[in-house]
Coordinates of C-alpha atoms in Angstrom, one line a residue:
M1 CA 39.3 -3.5 -9.4
A2 CA 39.3 -5.0 -12.9
G3 CA 36.9 -7.8 -13.5
S4 CA 37.8 -11.1 -15.1
S5 CA 35.7 -14.1 -16.1
T6 CA 36.9 -16.1 -13.1
L7 CA 36.0 -13.4 -10.6
L8 CA 32.9 -12.0 -12.3
I9 CA 30.6 -14.9 -11.5
P10 CA 31.3 -15.0 -7.8
L11 CA 31.1 -11.2 -7.6
V12 CA 27.6 -11.3 -9.2
A13 CA 26.5 -14.2 -7.0
G14 CA 27.9 -12.4 -4.0
I15 CA 26.1 -9.1 -4.8
I16 CA 22.7 -11.0 -5.2
G17 CA 23.3 -12.9 -2.0
L18 CA 24.1 -9.6 -0.1
G19 CA 21.0 -8.1 -1.7
V20 CA 18.8 -10.9 -0.4
I21 CA 20.3 -10.6 3.1
A22 CA 19.7 -6.8 2.9
Q23 CA 16.1 -7.4 2.0
L24 CA 15.7 -9.8 5.0
A25 CA 17.3 -7.3 7.4
A26 CA 15.0 -4.5 6.0
A27 CA 11.9 -6.7 6.5
R28 CA 13.0 -7.6 10.0
L29 CA 13.7 -4.0 11.1
R30 CA 10.8 -2.6 9.1
I31 CA 13.1 -0.2 7.2
P32 CA 13.1 0.4 3.4
S33 CA 15.5 -2.0 1.7
I34 CA 17.1 0.7 -0.4
I35 CA 19.0 1.9 2.7
F36 CA 20.7 -1.5 3.1
Y37 CA 21.4 -1.7 -0.7
L38 CA 23.2 1.6 -0.7
L39 CA 25.2 0.8 2.5
V40 CA 26.3 -2.6 1.1
G41 CA 27.3 -1.0 -2.2
V42 CA 29.4 1.7 -0.4
I43 CA 31.1 -0.9 1.8
I44 CA 32.1 -3.3 -0.9
G45 CA 32.7 -0.6 -3.6
Q46 CA 35.2 2.1 -4.3
P47 CA 34.3 4.2 -1.2
G48 CA 34.9 1.2 1.1
L49 CA 36.8 -2.1 0.6
G50 CA 37.2 -1.6 -3.2
I51 CA 36.1 -5.2 -4.0
I52 CA 34.1 -3.7 -6.9
G53 CA 35.4 -0.8 -9.0
S54 CA 34.7 1.0 -12.2
G55 CA 36.3 -1.7 -14.3
T56 CA 34.7 -4.7 -12.6
F57 CA 31.9 -5.2 -15.2
G58 CA 33.7 -3.6 -18.1
G59 CA 31.2 -2.0 -20.5
A60 CA 28.4 -4.3 -19.7
L61 CA 27.1 -2.5 -16.6
S62 CA 25.0 0.1 -18.6
A63 CA 23.3 -2.8 -20.5
I64 CA 22.7 -4.7 -17.3
V65 CA 21.3 -1.6 -15.6
G66 CA 19.1 -0.9 -18.6
L67 CA 17.5 -4.3 -18.6
A68 CA 17.0 -4.2 -14.8
V69 CA 15.3 -0.8 -15.1
A70 CA 13.0 -2.3 -17.7
I71 CA 11.9 -5.1 -15.2
I72 CA 11.6 -2.7 -12.3
V73 CA 9.6 0.0 -14.2
F74 CA 7.3 -2.6 -15.8
E75 CA 6.6 -4.3 -12.5
G76 CA 5.7 -1.0 -10.8
A77 CA 3.5 0.1 -13.7
Y78 CA 1.8 -3.3 -13.8
H79 CA 0.5 -2.8 -10.3
L80 CA -0.8 0.7 -11.0
R81 CA -4.6 0.3 -11.4
F82 CA -6.7 3.0 -13.0
E83 CA -9.4 2.5 -10.3
R84 CA -6.7 3.4 -7.7
I85 CA -5.7 6.5 -9.6
R86 CA -9.3 7.7 -9.4
E87 CA -8.8 7.9 -5.6
A88 CA -7.1 11.2 -6.1
P89 CA -7.1 12.1 -9.8
A90 CA -6.6 15.9 -9.6
A91 CA -3.7 15.7 -7.2
T92 CA -2.1 12.9 -9.1
F93 CA -2.3 14.7 -12.4
R94 CA -0.9 17.9 -10.9
L95 CA 2.0 16.1 -9.2
V96 CA 3.2 14.7 -12.5
T97 CA 2.7 17.9 -14.5
L98 CA 2.9 21.1 -12.4
G99 CA 4.8 19.4 -9.6
A100 CA 7.4 17.9 -12.1
A101 CA 7.8 21.3 -13.7
I102 CA 8.4 23.0 -10.3
A103 CA 10.9 20.2 -9.4
L104 CA 12.8 20.7 -12.7
L105 CA 13.0 24.5 -12.6
G106 CA 13.6 24.7 -8.8
T107 CA 16.4 22.2 -8.8
A108 CA 18.0 23.8 -11.8
V109 CA 18.0 27.2 -10.1
A110 CA 19.4 25.7 -6.9
V111 CA 22.2 24.0 -8.8
K112 CA 23.1 27.1 -10.8
F113 CA 23.4 29.3 -7.8
A114 CA 24.9 26.8 -5.4
F115 CA 27.9 26.2 -7.6
S116 CA 29.9 29.3 -8.4
E117 CA 32.1 27.4 -10.9
P118 CA 31.8 28.5 -14.5
A119 CA 31.6 24.8 -15.4
V120 CA 28.1 24.7 -14.2
S121 CA 26.2 26.2 -17.1
W122 CA 22.4 26.6 -17.2
N123 CA 22.4 23.5 -19.5
L124 CA 24.1 21.4 -16.9
A125 CA 21.9 22.8 -14.1
F126 CA 18.8 21.8 -16.1
L127 CA 20.3 18.4 -16.8
I128 CA 20.7 17.7 -13.1
G129 CA 17.2 19.2 -12.5
A130 CA 15.7 16.9 -15.1
L131 CA 17.3 13.8 -13.5
L132 CA 16.2 14.7 -10.0
V133 CA 12.6 15.0 -11.0
A134 CA 12.4 11.3 -10.8
T135 CA 11.4 9.6 -7.5
G136 CA 10.4 6.2 -8.9
P137 CA 8.9 2.9 -7.7
T138 CA 12.4 1.6 -6.8
V139 CA 12.5 3.9 -3.8
I140 CA 8.8 4.6 -3.2
T141 CA 7.6 1.0 -3.1
P142 CA 10.0 -0.2 -0.3
I143 CA 8.9 2.8 1.8
L144 CA 5.2 2.1 1.3
N145 CA 5.8 -1.6 2.1
V146 CA 6.7 -0.6 5.7
V147 CA 4.5 2.5 5.9
P148 CA 0.9 1.5 5.1
V149 CA -0.6 4.9 4.5
R150 CA -4.1 5.5 3.0
D151 CA -4.7 4.3 -0.5
R152 CA -5.1 7.8 -1.9
V153 CA -1.6 8.8 -0.5
A154 CA 0.0 5.6 -1.7
T155 CA -1.6 6.0 -5.2
A156 CA -0.4 9.5 -5.5
L157 CA 3.2 8.6 -4.6
E158 CA 3.3 5.5 -6.8
T159 CA 1.8 7.2 -9.8
E160 CA 4.2 10.2 -9.4
G161 CA 7.1 7.8 -9.2
I162 CA 6.2 5.8 -12.3
V163 CA 5.3 8.7 -14.5
N164 CA 8.2 10.9 -13.4
D165 CA 10.7 8.1 -14.0
V166 CA 9.6 8.1 -17.7
T167 CA 9.5 11.9 -18.2
A168 CA 12.7 12.5 -16.2
A169 CA 14.7 10.0 -18.2
I170 CA 13.5 11.4 -21.6
I171 CA 13.9 15.0 -20.6
A172 CA 17.4 14.3 -19.3
V173 CA 18.5 12.6 -22.5
V174 CA 17.2 15.6 -24.5
V175 CA 18.9 18.1 -22.3
F176 CA 22.1 16.1 -22.3
E177 CA 22.5 16.8 -26.1
T178 CA 23.0 20.5 -25.2
V179 CA 25.7 19.6 -22.7
N180 CA 27.6 16.9 -24.7
P181 CA 29.6 18.6 -27.5
A182 CA 29.7 15.2 -29.4
A183 CA 25.9 14.9 -29.6
N184 CA 23.8 15.7 -32.6
S185 CA 21.4 18.3 -31.2
Q186 CA 17.8 18.4 -32.3
G187 CA 14.9 20.6 -31.3
L188 CA 14.2 19.9 -27.6
V189 CA 10.4 19.6 -28.0
R190 CA 10.7 17.5 -31.1
A191 CA 13.3 15.2 -29.5
F192 CA 11.1 14.8 -26.3
A193 CA 8.0 14.1 -28.3
F194 CA 9.8 11.6 -30.6
R195 CA 11.1 9.6 -27.6
L196 CA 7.9 9.7 -25.7
G197 CA 5.8 8.8 -28.7
T198 CA 8.1 5.9 -29.6
G199 CA 7.9 4.5 -26.0
L200 CA 4.1 4.8 -25.9
L201 CA 3.7 3.1 -29.3
V202 CA 6.1 0.3 -28.7
G203 CA 4.7 -0.3 -25.2
L204 CA 1.1 -0.5 -26.4
I205 CA 2.1 -2.9 -29.2
V206 CA 3.9 -5.2 -26.8
A207 CA 1.0 -5.1 -24.3
G208 CA -1.4 -6.0 -27.1
L209 CA 0.8 -9.0 -28.1
L210 CA 1.2 -10.2 -24.6
Y211 CA -2.6 -10.0 -24.0
Y212 CA -3.2 -12.0 -27.2
L213 CA -0.6 -14.7 -26.4
L214 CA -1.8 -15.0 -22.8
Q215 CA -5.3 -16.0 -24.0
Y216 CA -3.8 -19.0 -25.8
I217 CA -1.0 -20.1 -23.6
D218 CA -3.1 -22.8 -21.8
L219 CA -2.5 -25.4 -24.6
S220 CA -0.5 -27.2 -21.9
P221 CA -2.4 -26.5 -18.7
S222 CA 0.3 -27.8 -16.3
D223 CA 3.0 -25.4 -17.8
A224 CA 0.7 -22.5 -18.5
P225 CA 1.4 -20.4 -15.3
R226 CA 5.1 -20.8 -15.8
N227 CA 4.9 -19.9 -19.4
A228 CA 2.7 -16.8 -18.6
R229 CA 5.3 -15.6 -16.2
L230 CA 8.2 -16.1 -18.6
L231 CA 6.3 -14.5 -21.5
T232 CA 5.5 -11.4 -19.5
L233 CA 9.1 -11.0 -18.3
A234 CA 10.3 -11.4 -21.9
G235 CA 7.7 -8.8 -23.0
A236 CA 9.1 -6.2 -20.5
L237 CA 12.6 -6.7 -21.8
V238 CA 11.6 -6.7 -25.5
A239 CA 9.5 -3.5 -25.0
Y240 CA 12.5 -1.7 -23.4
A241 CA 15.1 -3.0 -26.0
A242 CA 13.0 -2.3 -29.1
A243 CA 12.1 1.3 -28.1
N244 CA 15.7 2.0 -26.9
T245 CA 17.0 0.8 -30.3
I246 CA 14.8 3.3 -32.0
A247 CA 15.4 6.2 -29.6
T248 CA 17.7 6.5 -26.6
E249 CA 15.9 6.2 -23.3
A250 CA 12.5 5.6 -25.0
G251 CA 12.7 2.1 -23.5
V252 CA 11.7 3.4 -20.1
A253 CA 8.5 4.8 -21.5
A254 CA 7.9 1.6 -23.4
A255 CA 8.3 -0.6 -20.3
A256 CA 6.0 1.7 -18.3
T257 CA 3.4 1.8 -21.0
A258 CA 3.3 -1.9 -21.5
G259 CA 3.1 -2.5 -17.7
V260 CA 0.2 -0.1 -17.2
A261 CA -1.7 -1.3 -20.3
L262 CA -1.4 -5.0 -19.5
G263 CA -2.0 -4.5 -15.8
N264 CA -5.4 -2.8 -16.4
I265 CA -6.7 -5.5 -18.8
D266 CA -8.3 -8.7 -17.4
H267 CA -6.1 -11.5 -18.5
P268 CA -5.3 -15.1 -17.3
Y269 CA -2.6 -15.9 -14.7
E270 CA -2.6 -12.4 -13.3
E271 CA -1.7 -13.5 -9.7
D272 CA 1.0 -15.8 -11.0
I273 CA 2.6 -13.0 -12.9
E274 CA 2.4 -10.6 -10.0
E275 CA 4.1 -12.9 -7.6
F276 CA 6.9 -13.9 -10.0
K277 CA 7.7 -10.4 -11.2
G278 CA 7.8 -9.2 -7.6
D279 CA 10.5 -11.7 -6.8
I280 CA 12.5 -11.0 -9.9
T281 CA 12.2 -7.2 -9.3
L282 CA 13.7 -7.6 -5.8
L283 CA 16.7 -9.5 -7.1
V284 CA 17.5 -7.0 -9.9
L285 CA 16.7 -4.1 -7.7
S286 CA 19.2 -5.2 -5.1
F287 CA 21.9 -6.0 -7.7
V288 CA 21.6 -2.7 -9.5
F289 CA 21.5 -0.5 -6.5
I290 CA 24.5 -2.3 -4.9
A291 CA 26.5 -2.3 -8.1
L292 CA 25.8 1.4 -8.9
A293 CA 26.6 2.5 -5.3
A294 CA 29.8 0.6 -5.5
Q295 CA 30.8 2.5 -8.7
L296 CA 30.7 5.9 -6.9
S297 CA 34.0 7.5 -6.2
L298 CA 34.2 9.1 -2.7
D299 CA 36.1 12.0 -4.4
A300 CA 33.0 12.8 -6.5
L301 CA 30.9 13.3 -3.4
I302 CA 33.6 15.3 -1.7
D303 CA 34.2 17.5 -4.7
V304 CA 30.7 18.9 -4.7
G305 CA 31.2 19.9 -1.1
L306 CA 29.0 22.6 0.4
A307 CA 27.3 23.4 -2.9
G308 CA 26.0 19.8 -3.1
I309 CA 24.7 20.0 0.4
I310 CA 22.9 23.2 -0.4
V311 CA 21.3 21.5 -3.4
V312 CA 20.2 18.6 -1.3
A313 CA 18.7 20.9 1.3
A314 CA 16.9 22.9 -1.4
V315 CA 15.5 19.8 -3.1
A316 CA 14.3 18.1 0.1
L317 CA 13.3 21.0 2.4
L318 CA 12.1 23.7 0.0
I319 CA 11.3 22.5 -3.5
R320 CA 9.6 19.2 -2.5
P321 CA 7.2 20.7 0.0
L322 CA 6.4 23.6 -2.3
L323 CA 5.4 21.4 -5.3
V324 CA 3.4 19.0 -3.0
F325 CA 1.3 21.7 -1.3
I326 CA 0.7 23.5 -4.7
S327 CA -0.2 20.3 -6.4
M328 CA -2.5 19.0 -3.7
T329 CA -4.3 22.3 -3.0
G330 CA -8.1 21.9 -2.7
D331 CA -8.0 18.1 -2.8
R332 CA -9.0 15.5 -0.2
F333 CA -5.6 15.2 1.4
T334 CA -5.2 16.3 5.0
R335 CA -2.5 18.7 6.1
A336 CA -0.7 15.8 7.7
E337 CA -0.8 13.7 4.5
K338 CA 0.6 16.6 2.5
L339 CA 3.4 17.0 5.0
F340 CA 4.1 13.2 4.7
V341 CA 4.2 13.3 0.9
S342 CA 6.5 16.4 1.2
F343 CA 8.9 14.3 3.2
V344 CA 8.8 11.2 1.0
G345 CA 10.5 12.2 -2.2
P346 CA 13.7 10.1 -2.4
R347 CA 15.5 9.7 -5.7
G348 CA 16.1 6.3 -7.2
I349 CA 17.4 4.1 -9.9
I350 CA 16.7 6.3 -12.9
P351 CA 18.8 9.3 -11.8
A352 CA 21.6 7.0 -10.6
S353 CA 21.8 4.9 -13.8
V354 CA 21.3 7.7 -16.3
A355 CA 23.7 10.1 -14.4
T356 CA 26.3 7.3 -14.4
L357 CA 25.9 6.8 -18.2
F358 CA 26.1 10.6 -18.9
A359 CA 29.3 10.9 -16.7
V360 CA 30.9 8.0 -18.6
E361 CA 30.1 9.7 -22.0
L362 CA 31.4 13.1 -20.9
N363 CA 34.6 11.5 -19.6
T364 CA 35.0 9.6 -22.9
V365 CA 34.6 12.8 -24.9
A366 CA 37.1 14.5 -22.6
E367 CA 39.6 11.7 -23.2
E368 CA 39.1 12.1 -27.0
R369 CA 39.8 15.8 -26.7
R370 CA 43.0 15.1 -24.8
T371 CA 44.1 12.7 -27.5
E372 CA 43.4 15.2 -30.2
A373 CA 45.3 17.9 -28.3
A374 CA 48.4 15.7 -28.1
E375 CA 48.6 15.8 -31.8
L376 CA 48.4 19.6 -32.0
T377 CA 50.2 22.6 -30.6
G378 CA 49.5 26.2 -29.7
A379 CA 46.0 27.7 -29.2
E380 CA 44.2 24.7 -30.7
A381 CA 45.7 22.3 -28.3
D382 CA 45.1 24.6 -25.3
A383 CA 41.4 25.0 -26.4
L384 CA 41.0 21.2 -26.6
L385 CA 42.6 20.7 -23.2
Q386 CA 40.4 23.3 -21.6
Q387 CA 37.3 21.7 -23.1
A388 CA 38.5 18.3 -21.8
Q389 CA 39.0 19.7 -18.3
L390 CA 35.6 21.4 -18.5
L391 CA 33.9 18.1 -19.5
G392 CA 35.7 16.2 -16.7
T393 CA 34.6 18.8 -14.1
Q394 CA 31.0 18.7 -15.4
A395 CA 31.0 14.8 -15.2
E396 CA 32.2 15.0 -11.5
I397 CA 29.6 17.7 -10.6
L398 CA 26.8 15.8 -12.4
L399 CA 27.6 12.4 -10.7
G400 CA 28.5 13.8 -7.3
T401 CA 25.4 16.0 -7.0
V402 CA 22.9 13.4 -8.2
F403 CA 24.4 10.6 -6.0
L404 CA 24.6 12.9 -3.0
V405 CA 20.8 13.7 -3.4
I406 CA 20.1 10.0 -3.8
F407 CA 22.1 9.0 -0.8
V408 CA 20.8 11.7 1.6
T409 CA 17.1 11.4 0.5
A410 CA 17.1 7.6 0.5
L411 CA 18.8 7.3 3.8
L412 CA 17.0 10.0 5.7
E413 CA 13.6 9.9 4.1
G414 CA 13.6 6.2 3.8
G415 CA 15.0 5.6 7.2
F416 CA 12.7 8.0 9.0
A417 CA 9.5 7.6 6.9
R418 CA 7.7 5.4 9.3
T419 CA 8.7 7.6 12.3
I420 CA 7.4 10.7 10.5
A421 CA 4.3 8.9 9.5
E422 CA 3.6 7.9 13.1
K423 CA 4.3 11.4 14.3
L424 CA 1.9 12.8 11.7
N425 CA -0.6 10.1 12.4
V426 CA -1.0 9.2 8.7
I427 CA -0.9 5.4 9.2
P428 CA -4.6 4.5 9.5
M429 CA -5.7 1.5 11.4
R430 CA -7.7 -0.4 8.8
V431 CA -11.2 -1.7 9.1
I432 CA -11.5 -5.0 7.1
I433 CA -14.9 -6.1 6.0
V434 CA -15.0 -9.7 4.8
G435 CA -17.9 -10.0 2.4
G436 CA -18.7 -7.4 -0.2
G437 CA -22.4 -8.1 -0.5
K438 CA -25.2 -5.6 0.3
V439 CA -24.5 -5.6 4.0
G440 CA -20.8 -5.3 3.6
R441 CA -21.0 -2.4 1.1
A442 CA -23.7 -0.6 3.2
L443 CA -21.4 -0.8 6.2
A444 CA -18.4 0.3 4.2
E445 CA -20.3 3.4 3.0
R446 CA -21.1 4.5 6.5
L447 CA -17.6 3.8 7.8
E448 CA -15.9 5.7 5.0
D449 CA -18.2 8.6 5.6
R450 CA -16.7 8.9 9.1
G451 CA -13.1 8.7 7.6
E452 CA -12.2 5.1 8.3
N453 CA -9.8 3.3 6.0
I454 CA -11.9 0.5 4.6
V455 CA -10.7 -2.7 2.8
I456 CA -13.3 -5.2 1.6
I457 CA -12.4 -8.8 1.0
E458 CA -14.5 -10.6 -1.6
Q459 CA -14.0 -13.5 -4.0
D460 CA -17.0 -13.1 -6.3
E461 CA -15.7 -11.3 -9.4
S462 CA -19.1 -9.6 -10.1
I463 CA -19.3 -8.2 -6.5
V464 CA -15.6 -7.2 -6.7
E465 CA -16.2 -5.2 -9.8
R466 CA -19.3 -3.5 -8.4
A467 CA -17.6 -2.6 -5.1
R468 CA -14.6 -1.2 -7.0
N469 CA -16.9 0.8 -9.3
E470 CA -18.4 2.3 -6.1
G471 CA -14.9 3.4 -5.1
Y472 CA -14.0 0.9 -2.4
A473 CA -10.6 -0.7 -2.0
V474 CA -11.1 -4.5 -2.5
E475 CA -8.8 -7.4 -1.9
I476 CA -9.8 -10.4 -4.1
G477 CA -9.8 -13.7 -2.3
D478 CA -11.2 -15.9 0.4
G479 CA -11.4 -14.1 3.7
T480 CA -10.8 -17.4 5.6
D481 CA -7.3 -17.5 4.0
T482 CA -4.6 -16.2 6.3
D483 CA -2.6 -14.8 3.4
V484 CA -5.5 -13.0 2.0
L485 CA -6.2 -11.4 5.4
R486 CA -2.6 -10.4 5.7
S487 CA -2.6 -8.9 2.2
A488 CA -5.6 -6.9 3.1
G489 CA -3.8 -5.4 6.1
A490 CA -5.0 -7.5 9.0
E491 CA -1.7 -6.9 10.8
N492 CA -2.6 -3.2 10.9
A493 CA -6.3 -3.6 11.4
K494 CA -8.2 -2.2 14.4
T495 CA -11.5 -3.9 13.4
V496 CA -12.4 -7.0 11.4
V497 CA -16.0 -7.4 10.4
A498 CA -17.1 -10.9 9.2
A499 CA -20.2 -10.0 7.2
T500 CA -20.6 -12.9 4.7
G501 CA -23.8 -14.9 4.4
D502 CA -22.1 -18.0 5.6
D503 CA -21.9 -18.4 9.4
D504 CA -19.1 -21.0 9.2
A505 CA -17.0 -18.6 7.2
N506 CA -17.7 -15.8 9.6
L507 CA -16.7 -17.9 12.5
L508 CA -13.4 -18.9 10.9
V509 CA -12.6 -15.3 10.0
S510 CA -13.2 -14.3 13.6
Q511 CA -10.9 -17.1 14.8
L512 CA -8.1 -16.1 12.4
A513 CA -8.4 -12.4 13.2
S514 CA -8.1 -13.1 16.9
S515 CA -5.5 -15.9 17.0
K516 CA -3.3 -15.0 14.0
F517 CA -3.4 -11.2 14.0
G518 CA -4.6 -10.1 17.5
V519 CA -7.2 -7.7 16.1
E520 CA -8.6 -5.5 18.9
R521 CA -12.2 -5.5 17.8
I522 CA -13.9 -8.4 15.9
I523 CA -17.6 -8.2 14.9
A524 CA -19.4 -11.0 13.2
R525 CA -22.7 -11.4 11.4
A526 CA -24.7 -14.4 12.6
N527 CA -27.2 -15.3 9.9
N528 CA -28.7 -18.0 12.1
P529 CA -29.7 -16.9 15.6
D530 CA -28.8 -20.3 16.9
N531 CA -25.1 -19.6 16.1
V532 CA -24.8 -16.5 18.3
E533 CA -23.7 -18.5 21.3
A534 CA -20.8 -20.1 19.3
F535 CA -19.5 -16.7 18.3
E536 CA -19.8 -15.2 21.8
D537 CA -17.9 -18.1 23.2
L538 CA -14.9 -16.8 21.2
G539 CA -15.4 -13.3 22.7
V540 CA -16.6 -12.0 19.3
R541 CA -19.3 -9.3 19.3
T542 CA -22.1 -10.8 17.3
I543 CA -24.9 -9.2 15.4
S544 CA -27.8 -11.5 14.7
S545 CA -29.5 -10.7 11.4
A546 CA -32.9 -11.6 12.9
M547 CA -32.4 -9.4 16.0
A548 CA -31.0 -6.5 13.9
T549 CA -34.2 -6.6 11.8
A550 CA -36.3 -6.7 14.9
W551 CA -34.5 -3.8 16.5
A552 CA -34.9 -1.8 13.3
I553 CA -38.7 -2.5 13.2
D554 CA -39.0 -1.7 16.9
N555 CA -37.2 1.6 16.4
Q556 CA -39.6 2.6 13.6
I557 CA -42.6 1.8 15.9
E558 CA -41.4 3.2 19.2
R559 CA -39.1 6.1 18.2
P560 CA -39.6 6.9 14.5
A561 CA -38.0 10.4 14.7
I562 CA -34.7 9.1 16.0
A563 CA -34.8 6.1 13.7
H564 CA -35.3 8.3 10.7
W565 CA -32.5 10.6 11.9
M566 CA -30.2 7.7 12.4
T567 CA -30.9 6.3 9.0
D568 CA -29.8 9.5 7.5
V569 CA -26.4 9.5 9.2
G570 CA -24.0 11.3 6.9
R571 CA -26.6 13.7 5.5
S572 CA -28.4 15.5 8.3
G573 CA -27.0 14.2 11.6
D574 CA -24.4 11.9 13.1
V575 CA -23.5 9.9 16.2
Q576 CA -19.9 8.9 16.7
E577 CA -17.8 7.4 19.5
I578 CA -14.2 8.4 20.0
E579 CA -11.4 8.2 22.6
V580 CA -10.4 11.3 24.5
K581 CA -6.8 12.1 23.7
N582 CA -6.7 15.9 23.7
G583 CA -4.8 17.0 26.8
E584 CA -6.8 20.2 27.0
L585 CA -10.0 18.2 27.7
I586 CA -8.6 15.7 30.2
G587 CA -9.4 16.7 33.7
K588 CA -12.2 19.1 32.7
S589 CA -15.9 18.6 33.4
V590 CA -18.6 18.2 30.8
R591 CA -19.8 21.7 31.7
E592 CA -16.4 23.1 30.9
V593 CA -15.9 21.1 27.7
G594 CA -19.4 21.9 26.3
P595 CA -18.5 25.4 25.1
M596 CA -15.3 24.1 23.5
L597 CA -17.3 21.8 21.2
P598 CA -18.7 23.0 17.9
D599 CA -22.2 24.3 17.8
A600 CA -24.9 21.6 17.4
C601 CA -22.6 19.0 19.0
L602 CA -22.9 17.5 22.4
I603 CA -21.6 14.7 24.6
A604 CA -24.4 12.1 24.8
L605 CA -22.6 9.1 26.5
V606 CA -19.3 8.4 28.2
S607 CA -17.8 5.0 28.8
G608 CA -14.5 3.2 29.4
K609 CA -12.7 1.3 26.7
D610 CA -14.5 -1.9 27.6
Y611 CA -17.9 -0.2 26.8
Q612 CA -19.4 -1.9 29.9
D613 CA -20.1 1.3 32.0
A614 CA -21.6 3.6 29.5
Q615 CA -23.6 6.4 31.1
V616 CA -25.2 9.7 30.3
P617 CA -22.8 12.1 32.0
T618 CA -23.9 14.9 34.4
A619 CA -22.5 18.4 33.9
D620 CA -20.0 17.7 36.7
Y621 CA -18.6 14.5 35.1
V622 CA -14.8 14.9 34.7
L623 CA -13.3 13.5 31.5
Q624 CA -10.4 11.1 32.0
E625 CA -7.7 9.9 29.6
G626 CA -9.0 6.9 27.7
D627 CA -12.7 7.7 28.2
M628 CA -14.8 6.9 25.1
V629 CA -17.3 9.8 24.4
T630 CA -20.3 9.6 22.1
L631 CA -20.8 12.8 20.2
L632 CA -24.3 13.6 18.8
G633 CA -25.3 16.4 16.5
R634 CA -25.1 17.8 13.0
H635 CA -22.8 15.9 10.7
E636 CA -20.1 18.5 10.2
S637 CA -20.3 19.6 13.8
V638 CA -19.7 16.0 15.0
R639 CA -16.7 15.6 12.6
D640 CA -15.2 18.8 14.0
G641 CA -15.9 17.6 17.5
M642 CA -14.1 14.3 16.8
K643 CA -11.0 16.2 15.6
L644 CA -11.0 18.2 18.8
V645 CA -11.5 15.2 21.1
A646 CA -8.8 13.1 19.4
D647 CA -6.2 15.8 18.9
D648 CA -3.2 14.5 20.8

């Protein structure tokens, strides 16, 4: 459908409106929003109602997509903190280097051998492989918003997406010069280095300028937050445009570099910028995905046929798991986490936008060849017509294969990501500790040692910095604020510990955790023994600082050996309580279960979930489903015993 000035404005407004509705539906159903964007695009575009077609936006679509990509990539990079990358540095580095190389080579081989047509040269196969390296924050972030995995898993996926967006776009542009007969070919390595270097340099310059300007933007305090937001948005666009003017697709690298650099420097109005850019990103993301999905011709998908399906299967079921398991070998990731990362590799906006641009350029060159052939006769005309047909076929295969991979991976991996995560048990129930002082950090150390997913809430900047330097995930803010608790993951928390030095704050945290979030277990620190009764009236388990100190001293007097052994939990011995879920243990006596446990690990106590009937079990005690067993023994033996007992 050809666009006109009278129709373009309502079309753009309608797309944005549909995007917002899609986002609301995604949030309601806890499904990644990209699925709804693609479906809306297909329905209103060429495959469906035909309201939007290839001529709707004229030649402006590529420019609109480019600027939108700049905002999306900058926003994703802005949230990528170096302290989070340190959660899994080796695996992250291998994912964006070795993993990207495996994805490129593996996809190219799959494309070459899936398509028997002579039109699919190795150059075209490598072009498609380069594009499909990219996962990207546009598809990863919506998934992680509804699948709250451990920080190390989220960081690996986010870093891979941002870095691979940059490298995939640049490599694809370089490889495209070998496919497009109208391009001025350069040395591949030289061309890649030039574009990447340009992007890095421009991005760092823009980040430096933004940092400098943000320091002096408070000349008008009432307008400063707004000005900071607008300045940062303009910076993202300028970085992209300036680098792209120097070298094609260097803008993606510039936007990513500027975002990472600025996001990891302390600067004013950081929270205002994050909130604003998040909203803007949702709008442009919905518009771009819907608009691009609407451009796709159904014939392009049909034409790739069985060969395209083979490529999709190879990318999702073979290449992705292979690169993940190789990249994450020997790291802290569990087997279940590796399987989840293997499943979550949907392709996003960079492959879609760049493939569309390449297809348009190939079709343009093909049309030029046909025009030239019309003015000639004989062998020269036939050769030009054959080249035009070849270019047209390559454009269809390029666009059809890339979009088929995008559609299938986005719909299946995005739609089933939460289900898969639940089946693999990689969504950890969080333990939130409000208060990052000595008590909070000491507790966090012990809980992390047993594998809990800890988030500390703290508003003192010096304590925040210290806790982060010690490797803890920290949410900056007031723990008595509902929004701060929600941001820290209270909706998915199994335990909230109020461990500040202020009893009033601890009481309010306990009330919010119970009434607003329905947290199963709430534990509070009572600094004043006189306040214990007020906490217990709320049904909150309370630890009095005075009584805790008295218990510790008494233990040192009456039972020094066990007190010392308990103090060294995590080094020599361990005591842990866990629910019985393993069906092989349910219905068996302690006598029968004992030999199944690791050496130097024994069942010391058994209780129900209410912890009221704890007892030292006899050898004839039969374990029931839901029993809580306390395992005592050597550190590693207890950890292995916990896996056995909890294996469901």
